[in-house]
Amino acid sequence: MMSMEKPQRTSLVDLDDEELERQLLRKGHLYPTESTLGHRLFDANGNAPISNDERMMMIDQVEQKYAEIFDILRIDRNDPNSTDTPFRLSRMWINELLAGRYTPAPKITVFPNRKHVDELVISKGIKVMSVCSHHWQPISGTCAIGYVPRDKVIGLSKFTRIVEWFSRRGQIQEELGEQIADFLVDMLDPIALGVVISSKHYCMIARGVEAHDSSVMITSVMRGDLATNHVLRNEFLQLIGEQ
Ligand SMILES: [Zn+2]
């Protein structure tokens, strides 16, 4: 007789989110830090570029695991709508939703601040398309970035590339804003920098509290003079307005 392995997490199924997080946090550091194939495992919002061969192998392996999940969920893959779905899911996660984990940082050119610009330079309405680390549900929103240059300026379109590179990972919005800010501080050494993100979290809309899809989460990161100078901060917030 086949012995069924006892499901270990059944007791967690009925817990509310808060209690679930408490229980899981208590179990921290129980997992390996290296994959079964010997690769270093890293945070969901980390980055370690892979080769094309590694990518192909990863897509193949994840497809097989999705096929197992379909089996467990009793989804018949003879249904033409499901036949290729494990492959679609695998390719989507690796090449799109988690792309920022596996690709190198975008090439960013900075220019000298020849005219000694010392006022706010702002780009807003930058697309944020991310995935929450906790539930693997989409985070969709916009980001506004403002800075006061010191010796360097950056092409504004580069903000889009940077936000995309950090967003296409498993994220929590708080850390996404900090990562973008750290990267720009390293690159520009600005006098002031602000990163404001406003997003809808589908883990709050499709499940859990089932919030209305107009509910948004707003986070802000202020560095340098934007952290200390309230007149400048107010000017920045006024200029970016309702995101
Ligand atoms: Zn979530």
CSV table of N, CA and C in Angstrom, one decimal, residues 81 199 229:
chain,number,residue,atom,x,y,z
A,81,ASN,N,-6.8,24.6,-23.7
A,81,ASN,CA,-6.4,25.8,-23.0
A,81,ASN,C,-5.3,25.7,-22.0
A,199,SER,N,1.2,52.1,-5.9
A,199,SER,CA,0.8,50.9,-6.6
A,199,SER,C,-0.4,50.2,-6.0
A,229,ASN,N,15.3,69.0,4.3
A,229,ASN,CA,14.8,70.3,4.0
A,229,ASN,C,13.3,70.2,3.7
